[in-house]
Amino acid sequence: MGSGSSTYRPKCIYLDIDGRIQKVIFSKYCNSRDIVDLFCIATGLPRNTTISLLTVDNCMVSIDPTMPANSESTPYKVRPVATGQLSDTKYISYLTFFPRVFNINELKTEVANHLAMLEKKVELEGLKVVEIEKCKSDIKKMREEMAARSTRTSCPCKYSFLDENKKLTPRRDVPSYPKYMLSQETIEALRKPTFDVWLWEPNEMLSCLEHMYHDLGLVKDFNINPITLKRWLLCIHDNYRNNPFHNFRHCFCVTQMMYSMISLSICISINARTELAVRYNDISPLENHHCAVAFQIITQPECNIFSNVTQEQFKRIRQGIITLILATDMARHAEILDSFKEKMDNFDYSNEEHVTCLKMVLIKCCDTSNEVRPMEVAEPWVDCLLEEYFMQSDREKSEGLPVAPFMDRDKVTKPTAQIGFLKFVLIPMFETVTKLFPEVDEVMLQPLWESRDRYEELKQLDDAMKEASYTYAELGDIFQSNIKFAQKFSE
């Protein structure tokens, strides 16, 4: 059984190198390239040299493991052909050899299948590519807007709200964004305050909003045409400005947080059709503008999601929307929260005034709820808000207008801004809501306490660094004084 291997002997080849005989021995397991390298080394040639072998009769010998053996009296002559490149013969030899080694046919099949899968994925993701291009266009427009601000004589966002009436008409036909099929994992995450709003593109957020309308029964209760709902959501999206903070993503955040609160059964007992009082006033210009734009969109038949309700129902809906939008004006924060606290001890769901006040507080919670979310989701919103504040204060400074201290980039830091907002606005408001809805405590109030503690630690670190910087400056002055004294003493 082992006789074949025991009688095997390595092959011996004799080479004639300028009259000198060189013996080369190699195993049958060597390939052609290995044998050529051995011959090159034996003759003192570079390893990448292409060579040919000639017999004493000047016949060419193939260099491979099956090449005929010779004797010392009949050595092969070595002739260099080229260095650093392959001859046509050797190239053809390699072409026939490599497929046997690497199974090229199987590899081609695998690559073809992979390419087909990628092409399918590109086709499915094609609409997202279009959306990305739209985002790039929006960013370009925003940069142009920022570059032009220095030449403006008045603030573009104060009291001139309806200068872009063309936006009130849907710019895109329906359906123009795909209805994404939300996975069960996404649906479950959408019901929680920890939902990461930064992971979603506008079209995906629109699909999530559609899901909320259907899941809450609004489409059924108000008999909303699904296509009209699409147009409504698209028109709302298109009428948002490209502000760093108050943009469509912020709109989605507020809506998703209210949806998560409803999912926590916080709003189960609220009567959604209670008639509410309307509050129009001069101290809420932005909020009144939002009301005006919202109802101008609704007046368009193709966007009127309330076209199938009665006139009396629409009157109640309109009053409720106006009341809640105006409640988001932070100038009314103390007024609304104090009124809610007065009703807490004897809160009555059958009392229209009590329920209205609760709705106002809940929309305020959602409007300012970013710090309820995980740190990696909440902190970018702080940067966006401060940037929007600083942009406004820079314009006001350039126009000689008074600047609010909390918007002045020369006076505000992230820790100081957030500590005050958390301690005096968010935490007291959510603590009050917790008394009525204990479900809020763990999922919403606890993150606020943690956020406050984190920003206080950051402030302490900032203060320590400022103090250290001041101390180093003092040491520098002392050091310079010592140098001057030493120089004077040496003189």
Coordinates of C-alpha atoms in Angstrom, one line a residue:
M1 CA 0.0 0.0 0.0
G2 CA 2.9 2.4 0.7
S3 CA 5.2 1.2 -2.1
G4 CA 4.3 4.0 -4.4
S5 CA 5.3 6.7 -2.0
S6 CA 8.4 4.8 -0.7
T7 CA 9.9 4.5 -4.3
Y8 CA 9.2 8.1 -5.2
R9 CA 12.3 10.2 -5.7
P10 CA 12.5 14.0 -6.3
K11 CA 13.2 15.0 -9.9
C12 CA 16.8 16.0 -10.7
I13 CA 17.5 18.5 -13.5
Y14 CA 21.0 19.6 -14.7
L15 CA 21.4 23.2 -16.0
D16 CA 24.3 24.5 -18.2
I17 CA 25.2 28.0 -16.8
D18 CA 27.9 29.5 -18.9
G19 CA 29.8 26.2 -19.0
R20 CA 29.1 25.4 -15.4
I21 CA 26.8 22.5 -14.5
Q22 CA 24.2 23.3 -11.8
K23 CA 22.1 20.5 -10.3
V24 CA 18.5 21.4 -9.3
I25 CA 16.2 19.0 -7.4
F26 CA 12.5 19.6 -6.9
S27 CA 9.4 17.7 -5.7
K28 CA 6.6 16.6 -7.9
Y29 CA 4.3 18.8 -5.8
C30 CA 6.0 21.9 -7.1
N31 CA 4.1 23.9 -9.7
S32 CA 5.5 25.5 -12.8
R33 CA 6.1 28.9 -11.2
D34 CA 8.0 27.3 -8.3
I35 CA 10.3 25.4 -10.7
V36 CA 10.9 28.6 -12.8
D37 CA 11.9 30.4 -9.5
L38 CA 14.3 27.6 -8.6
F39 CA 15.9 27.8 -12.1
C40 CA 16.2 31.6 -11.8
I41 CA 17.8 31.4 -8.4
A42 CA 20.2 28.7 -9.6
T43 CA 21.3 30.8 -12.6
G44 CA 21.5 34.1 -10.6
L45 CA 18.6 35.7 -12.4
P46 CA 15.8 37.7 -10.7
R47 CA 12.8 35.6 -9.7
N48 CA 10.4 37.4 -11.9
T49 CA 12.5 36.6 -15.1
T50 CA 10.8 34.6 -17.8
I51 CA 13.2 31.9 -19.0
S52 CA 13.2 29.1 -21.5
L53 CA 15.1 25.8 -21.5
L54 CA 16.9 24.3 -24.5
T55 CA 18.3 20.8 -25.0
V56 CA 21.7 20.2 -26.5
D57 CA 19.9 20.0 -29.8
N58 CA 18.3 23.4 -29.2
C59 CA 14.9 22.0 -28.6
M60 CA 12.6 23.9 -26.2
V61 CA 11.6 22.0 -23.0
S62 CA 8.4 22.7 -21.1
I63 CA 9.0 23.8 -17.5
D64 CA 6.6 21.9 -15.4
P65 CA 6.6 19.0 -12.9
T66 CA 6.4 16.4 -15.7
M67 CA 9.3 17.8 -17.7
P68 CA 11.8 15.0 -18.7
A69 CA 14.8 14.5 -16.5
N70 CA 18.3 14.8 -18.0
S71 CA 21.8 13.9 -17.0
E72 CA 25.0 15.8 -16.2
S73 CA 26.2 15.0 -19.8
T74 CA 23.0 16.4 -21.4
P75 CA 22.3 19.6 -19.4
Y76 CA 19.6 22.1 -20.4
K77 CA 20.7 25.6 -21.4
V78 CA 18.9 28.5 -19.7
R79 CA 17.9 31.4 -21.9
P80 CA 16.3 34.6 -20.3
V81 CA 13.3 35.8 -22.3
A82 CA 12.0 38.9 -20.4
T83 CA 12.0 40.4 -16.9
G84 CA 8.9 41.8 -15.1
Q85 CA 6.4 40.7 -17.7
L86 CA 4.8 37.4 -18.9
S87 CA 5.4 36.0 -22.3
D88 CA 2.4 35.2 -24.4
T89 CA 3.0 31.5 -24.0
K90 CA 3.3 31.7 -20.2
Y91 CA 0.2 34.0 -20.1
I92 CA -1.9 31.5 -22.0
S93 CA -0.6 28.8 -19.7
Y94 CA -1.7 30.8 -16.6
L95 CA -5.1 31.4 -18.1
T96 CA -5.7 27.7 -18.4
F97 CA -4.1 27.0 -15.0
F98 CA -5.9 29.5 -12.8
P99 CA -9.5 28.3 -13.5
R100 CA -8.6 24.9 -12.2
V101 CA -7.2 26.4 -9.0
F102 CA -9.8 29.0 -8.1
N103 CA -13.0 27.5 -9.6
I104 CA -13.7 30.6 -11.7
N105 CA -17.0 29.3 -13.0
E106 CA -18.5 28.9 -9.6
L107 CA -17.1 32.3 -8.6
K108 CA -18.8 33.9 -11.6
T109 CA -22.1 32.4 -10.7
E110 CA -21.8 33.6 -7.1
V111 CA -20.9 37.2 -8.3
A112 CA -23.8 37.2 -10.7
N113 CA -26.2 36.2 -8.0
H114 CA -24.8 38.9 -5.7
L115 CA -25.1 41.5 -8.4
A116 CA -28.7 40.6 -9.0
M117 CA -29.5 40.9 -5.3
L118 CA -27.8 44.3 -5.2
E119 CA -29.7 45.5 -8.3
K120 CA -32.9 44.5 -6.6
K121 CA -32.0 46.4 -3.5
V122 CA -31.0 49.5 -5.5
E123 CA -34.4 49.3 -7.2
L124 CA -36.2 49.1 -3.8
E125 CA -34.1 52.0 -2.4
G126 CA -34.4 54.2 -5.5
L127 CA -37.1 56.4 -3.9
K128 CA -34.8 57.0 -0.9
V129 CA -32.1 58.2 -3.3
V130 CA -34.6 60.8 -4.7
E131 CA -35.4 61.9 -1.1
I132 CA -31.7 62.3 -0.3
E133 CA -31.3 64.5 -3.4
K134 CA -34.3 66.6 -2.1
C135 CA -32.6 66.9 1.3
K136 CA -29.4 68.1 -0.4
S137 CA -31.4 70.7 -2.3
D138 CA -33.0 71.8 0.9
I139 CA -29.6 72.1 2.6
K140 CA -28.3 74.2 -0.3
K141 CA -31.3 76.5 -0.1
M142 CA -30.8 76.8 3.7
R143 CA -27.2 77.8 3.2
E144 CA -28.1 80.4 0.6
E145 CA -30.7 81.7 3.0
M146 CA -28.1 82.0 5.8
A147 CA -25.7 83.7 3.4
A148 CA -28.3 86.3 2.4
R149 CA -29.4 87.1 6.0
S150 CA -26.6 89.6 6.5
T151 CA -28.0 91.8 3.7
R152 CA -31.6 91.8 4.9
T153 CA -33.0 94.9 6.6
S154 CA -35.6 93.2 8.6
C155 CA -36.1 89.8 10.3
P156 CA -37.7 87.4 7.8
C157 CA -39.5 85.4 10.4
K158 CA -41.4 88.1 12.3
Y159 CA -44.9 89.1 11.3
S160 CA -44.5 88.4 7.6
F161 CA -45.8 84.9 7.8
L162 CA -47.9 84.6 4.7
D163 CA -45.4 85.7 2.1
E164 CA -45.0 82.2 0.7
N165 CA -48.7 81.4 -0.2
K166 CA -47.5 79.2 -3.0
K167 CA -46.5 76.7 -0.4
L168 CA -50.1 76.2 0.7
T169 CA -50.7 74.1 -2.4
P170 CA -49.3 70.6 -2.4
R171 CA -46.2 70.7 -4.6
R172 CA -46.2 67.0 -5.2
D173 CA -48.9 64.8 -6.7
V174 CA -50.3 61.9 -4.6
P175 CA -49.1 59.3 -4.0
S176 CA -45.6 60.7 -4.2
Y177 CA -44.0 59.2 -1.2
P178 CA -44.0 55.4 -0.6
K179 CA -46.2 53.8 2.1
Y180 CA -43.4 52.0 4.0
M181 CA -44.5 48.8 5.6
L182 CA -43.6 49.3 9.2
S183 CA -42.1 46.3 10.9
Q184 CA -43.6 45.1 14.2
E185 CA -40.4 46.2 15.9
T186 CA -40.8 49.8 14.5
I187 CA -44.5 49.8 15.6
E188 CA -43.6 48.9 19.1
A189 CA -40.7 51.4 19.3
L190 CA -43.1 54.1 18.0
R191 CA -45.2 53.8 21.1
K192 CA -42.3 54.5 23.4
P193 CA -40.7 57.9 24.5
T194 CA -37.3 56.3 23.7
F195 CA -38.0 56.3 19.9
D196 CA -35.0 57.6 18.0
V197 CA -36.3 60.3 15.7
W198 CA -32.9 60.9 14.0
L199 CA -33.0 57.5 12.2
W200 CA -35.8 58.3 9.9
E201 CA -36.0 60.2 6.6
P202 CA -39.0 62.5 5.8
N203 CA -40.8 59.9 3.7
E204 CA -40.5 57.4 6.5
M205 CA -41.7 59.9 9.1
L206 CA -44.8 60.6 6.9
S207 CA -45.5 56.8 6.8
C208 CA -45.1 56.7 10.6
L209 CA -47.6 59.6 11.0
E210 CA -50.0 57.8 8.7
H211 CA -49.8 54.7 11.0
M212 CA -50.5 56.8 14.0
Y213 CA -53.7 58.3 12.4
H214 CA -54.9 54.8 11.6
D215 CA -53.9 53.2 14.9
L216 CA -55.6 55.9 17.0
G217 CA -58.8 55.4 15.0
L218 CA -58.8 59.0 13.7
V219 CA -59.2 57.9 10.1
K220 CA -62.3 55.9 11.0
D221 CA -63.8 58.3 13.5
F222 CA -63.5 61.4 11.2
N223 CA -64.1 59.3 8.0
I224 CA -60.9 60.6 6.5
N225 CA -60.1 59.6 2.9
P226 CA -56.6 57.9 3.0
I227 CA -55.5 59.8 -0.1
T228 CA -56.6 63.1 1.5
L229 CA -54.6 62.2 4.6
K230 CA -51.5 61.7 2.4
R231 CA -52.1 65.2 0.8
W232 CA -52.6 66.7 4.2
L233 CA -49.4 65.3 5.6
L234 CA -47.4 66.2 2.5
C235 CA -48.7 69.8 2.6
I236 CA -47.8 70.1 6.3
H237 CA -44.3 68.8 5.6
D238 CA -43.8 71.2 2.6
N239 CA -44.9 74.3 4.6
Y240 CA -42.3 73.8 7.3
R241 CA -39.2 76.1 7.2
N242 CA -35.7 74.7 7.1
N243 CA -34.9 76.0 10.6
P244 CA -32.3 74.2 12.7
F245 CA -34.9 73.3 15.4
H246 CA -38.5 74.3 14.5
N247 CA -38.7 72.1 11.4
F248 CA -40.7 69.1 10.3
R249 CA -38.7 66.6 12.4
H250 CA -39.6 68.6 15.5
C251 CA -43.2 68.4 14.4
F252 CA -42.8 64.6 14.1
C253 CA -41.2 64.5 17.6
V254 CA -44.1 66.3 19.2
T255 CA -46.6 64.1 17.5
Q256 CA -44.8 60.9 18.3
M257 CA -44.4 61.8 22.0
M258 CA -48.1 62.5 22.2
Y259 CA -48.7 59.1 20.6
S260 CA -46.5 57.4 23.1
M261 CA -48.3 59.2 26.0
I262 CA -51.6 57.9 24.6
S263 CA -50.1 54.4 24.3
L264 CA -49.2 54.7 28.0
S265 CA -52.9 55.1 28.6
I266 CA -52.4 58.7 29.8
C267 CA -55.0 60.2 27.6
I268 CA -57.6 57.4 27.6
S269 CA -60.1 59.3 29.7
I270 CA -60.0 62.6 27.8
N271 CA -63.0 63.4 25.7
A272 CA -61.6 64.4 22.3
R273 CA -64.8 66.3 21.3
T274 CA -65.1 68.8 24.2
E275 CA -65.8 72.3 23.0
L276 CA -62.8 74.5 23.8
A277 CA -62.3 78.3 24.1
V278 CA -60.3 80.2 21.5
R279 CA -57.4 82.4 22.6
Y280 CA -56.2 84.8 19.9
N281 CA -53.8 87.5 21.2
D282 CA -51.0 89.7 20.1
I283 CA -48.3 88.1 22.3
S284 CA -48.4 84.8 20.4
P285 CA -47.6 85.8 16.8
L286 CA -45.8 82.5 15.8
E287 CA -48.5 80.3 17.3
N288 CA -51.3 82.4 15.6
H289 CA -49.4 82.0 12.4
H290 CA -49.3 78.2 12.8
C291 CA -53.1 78.3 13.3
A292 CA -53.6 80.4 10.2
V293 CA -51.4 78.2 8.0
A294 CA -53.0 75.0 9.3
F295 CA -56.5 76.2 8.5
Q296 CA -55.5 77.6 5.1
I297 CA -54.3 74.1 4.2
I298 CA -57.6 72.6 5.5
T299 CA -59.6 75.0 3.4
Q300 CA -58.2 73.3 0.3
P301 CA -60.6 70.5 -0.7
E302 CA -57.8 68.1 -1.7
C303 CA -56.2 68.5 1.8
N304 CA -59.3 68.8 4.0
I305 CA -59.2 65.8 6.3
F306 CA -62.3 67.0 8.1
S307 CA -64.5 67.2 4.9
N308 CA -66.8 64.4 6.1
V309 CA -67.6 65.8 9.6
T310 CA -70.6 68.1 10.3
Q311 CA -70.3 71.8 10.6
E312 CA -70.8 71.7 14.4
Q313 CA -68.1 69.0 14.7
F314 CA -65.7 71.0 12.6
K315 CA -66.3 74.1 14.8
R316 CA -65.3 72.1 17.9
I317 CA -62.3 70.6 16.2
R318 CA -61.1 74.0 15.0
Q319 CA -61.5 75.5 18.4
G320 CA -59.6 72.6 20.0
I321 CA -56.7 72.9 17.5
I322 CA -56.4 76.7 18.0
T323 CA -56.4 76.3 21.8
L324 CA -53.7 73.7 21.9
I325 CA -51.4 75.5 19.4
L326 CA -51.6 78.7 21.4
A327 CA -50.8 76.7 24.5
T328 CA -47.3 76.0 23.2
D329 CA -46.4 79.7 23.6
M330 CA -43.8 79.6 26.4
A331 CA -44.9 83.1 27.5
R332 CA -48.1 81.4 28.8
H333 CA -46.3 78.6 30.6
A334 CA -46.7 79.8 34.2
E335 CA -50.3 80.8 33.6
I336 CA -51.3 77.3 32.2
L337 CA -49.3 75.3 34.7
D338 CA -50.7 77.3 37.7
S339 CA -54.2 76.8 36.4
F340 CA -53.6 73.1 36.1
K341 CA -52.2 72.8 39.6
E342 CA -55.3 74.5 41.1
K343 CA -57.4 71.7 39.5
M344 CA -55.2 68.8 40.5
D345 CA -56.7 68.1 44.0
N346 CA -60.2 67.7 42.6
F347 CA -59.6 66.9 39.0
D348 CA -62.9 66.1 37.2
Y349 CA -62.9 64.4 33.8
S350 CA -66.5 65.5 33.3
N351 CA -65.5 69.1 33.8
E352 CA -64.9 70.7 30.4
E353 CA -62.5 73.4 31.8
H354 CA -60.5 70.7 33.7
V355 CA -60.1 68.6 30.6
T356 CA -59.1 71.5 28.4
C357 CA -56.4 72.5 30.9
L358 CA -55.1 69.0 30.9
K359 CA -54.9 68.9 27.1
M360 CA -52.9 72.2 27.2
V361 CA -50.4 70.8 29.7
L362 CA -50.0 67.6 27.8
I363 CA -49.3 69.4 24.5
K364 CA -46.8 71.5 26.3
C365 CA -45.1 68.4 27.7
C366 CA -44.8 66.9 24.2
D367 CA -43.6 70.2 22.7
T368 CA -40.7 70.4 25.1
S369 CA -40.1 66.6 25.6
N370 CA -36.7 66.1 24.0
E371 CA -34.9 65.7 27.3
V372 CA -37.3 62.8 28.1
R373 CA -35.6 60.8 25.3
P374 CA -32.3 59.0 25.6
M375 CA -29.2 61.3 25.8
E376 CA -27.9 60.4 22.3
V377 CA -31.3 61.4 20.9
A378 CA -31.9 64.5 23.1
E379 CA -28.6 66.2 23.0
P380 CA -28.5 67.0 19.2
W381 CA -31.8 68.8 19.7
V382 CA -30.2 71.1 22.2
D383 CA -27.5 72.0 19.7
C384 CA -30.1 72.7 17.1
L385 CA -32.2 74.9 19.4
L386 CA -29.2 76.9 20.5
E387 CA -28.1 77.4 16.9
E388 CA -31.6 78.7 16.0
Y389 CA -31.5 81.0 19.0
F390 CA -28.0 82.3 18.2
M391 CA -29.0 82.9 14.5
Q392 CA -32.0 85.0 15.6
S393 CA -30.0 87.0 18.2
D394 CA -27.2 87.7 15.7
R395 CA -29.8 89.2 13.3
E396 CA -31.3 91.2 16.1
K397 CA -27.9 92.5 17.1
S398 CA -27.1 93.5 13.5
E399 CA -30.4 95.4 13.4
G400 CA -29.8 97.1 16.8
L401 CA -32.7 95.3 18.4
P402 CA -32.7 94.1 22.1
V403 CA -31.5 90.5 22.5
A404 CA -33.0 88.0 25.0
P405 CA -30.3 86.8 27.4
F406 CA -31.1 83.1 26.8
M407 CA -30.5 83.6 23.0
D408 CA -27.1 85.4 23.2
R409 CA -24.2 83.2 22.1
D410 CA -21.9 85.3 24.2
K411 CA -23.8 84.6 27.5
V412 CA -25.2 81.1 27.1
T413 CA -23.7 77.7 27.4
K414 CA -25.4 74.3 26.8
P415 CA -25.2 73.3 30.5
T416 CA -26.5 76.6 31.9
A417 CA -29.3 76.7 29.4
Q418 CA -30.4 73.2 30.1
I419 CA -30.1 73.2 33.9
G420 CA -32.4 76.2 34.2
F421 CA -34.9 74.8 31.7
L422 CA -35.0 71.4 33.4
K423 CA -35.2 72.7 37.0
F424 CA -37.7 75.4 36.5
V425 CA -39.8 74.3 33.5
L426 CA -39.7 70.6 32.6
I427 CA -39.3 68.9 35.9
P428 CA -42.0 70.9 37.7
M429 CA -44.4 70.4 34.8
F430 CA -43.8 66.6 34.5
E431 CA -44.0 66.2 38.3
T432 CA -47.4 67.8 38.2
V433 CA -48.6 65.4 35.5
T434 CA -47.2 62.5 37.4
K435 CA -49.6 63.2 40.2
L436 CA -52.5 62.5 37.9
F437 CA -50.7 59.8 35.8
P438 CA -48.2 57.8 37.8
E439 CA -47.2 56.0 34.6
V440 CA -45.1 59.0 33.7
D441 CA -42.7 58.7 36.6
E442 CA -40.4 56.0 35.4
V443 CA -40.5 56.5 31.6
M444 CA -40.5 60.4 31.5
L445 CA -39.7 62.0 34.9
Q446 CA -36.7 59.8 35.7
P447 CA -34.9 60.7 32.5
L448 CA -35.4 64.4 33.3
W449 CA -33.7 64.0 36.7
E450 CA -30.8 62.1 35.1
S451 CA -30.5 64.8 32.4
R452 CA -30.4 67.5 35.0
D453 CA -27.7 65.7 37.0
R454 CA -25.6 65.2 33.9
Y455 CA -25.7 68.9 32.9
E456 CA -24.9 70.0 36.4
E457 CA -21.8 67.7 36.2
L458 CA -20.9 69.3 32.9
K459 CA -21.3 72.8 34.4
Q460 CA -19.0 71.9 37.3
L461 CA -16.5 70.7 34.8
D462 CA -16.7 73.9 32.8
D463 CA -16.4 76.0 36.0
A464 CA -13.3 74.0 37.1
M465 CA -11.7 74.4 33.7
K466 CA -12.3 78.2 33.8
E467 CA -10.9 78.4 37.3
A468 CA -7.9 76.3 36.2
S469 CA -7.4 78.6 33.2
Y470 CA -7.4 81.6 35.5
T471 CA -4.9 80.0 37.9
Y472 CA -2.6 79.2 35.0
A473 CA -2.8 82.8 33.9
E474 CA -1.8 84.0 37.4
L475 CA 1.1 81.5 37.5
G476 CA 2.2 82.8 34.1
D477 CA 2.3 86.4 35.4
I478 CA 4.3 85.3 38.4
F479 CA 6.7 83.3 36.2
Q480 CA 7.2 86.3 33.9
S481 CA 7.9 88.6 36.9
N482 CA 10.5 86.1 38.2
I483 CA 12.2 86.1 34.9
K484 CA 12.4 89.9 34.8
F485 CA 13.7 90.0 38.4
A486 CA 16.4 87.5 37.5
Q487 CA 17.4 89.4 34.5
K488 CA 17.6 92.6 36.5
F489 CA 19.7 90.9 39.2
S490 CA 22.1 89.5 36.7
E491 CA 22.7 93.0 35.3

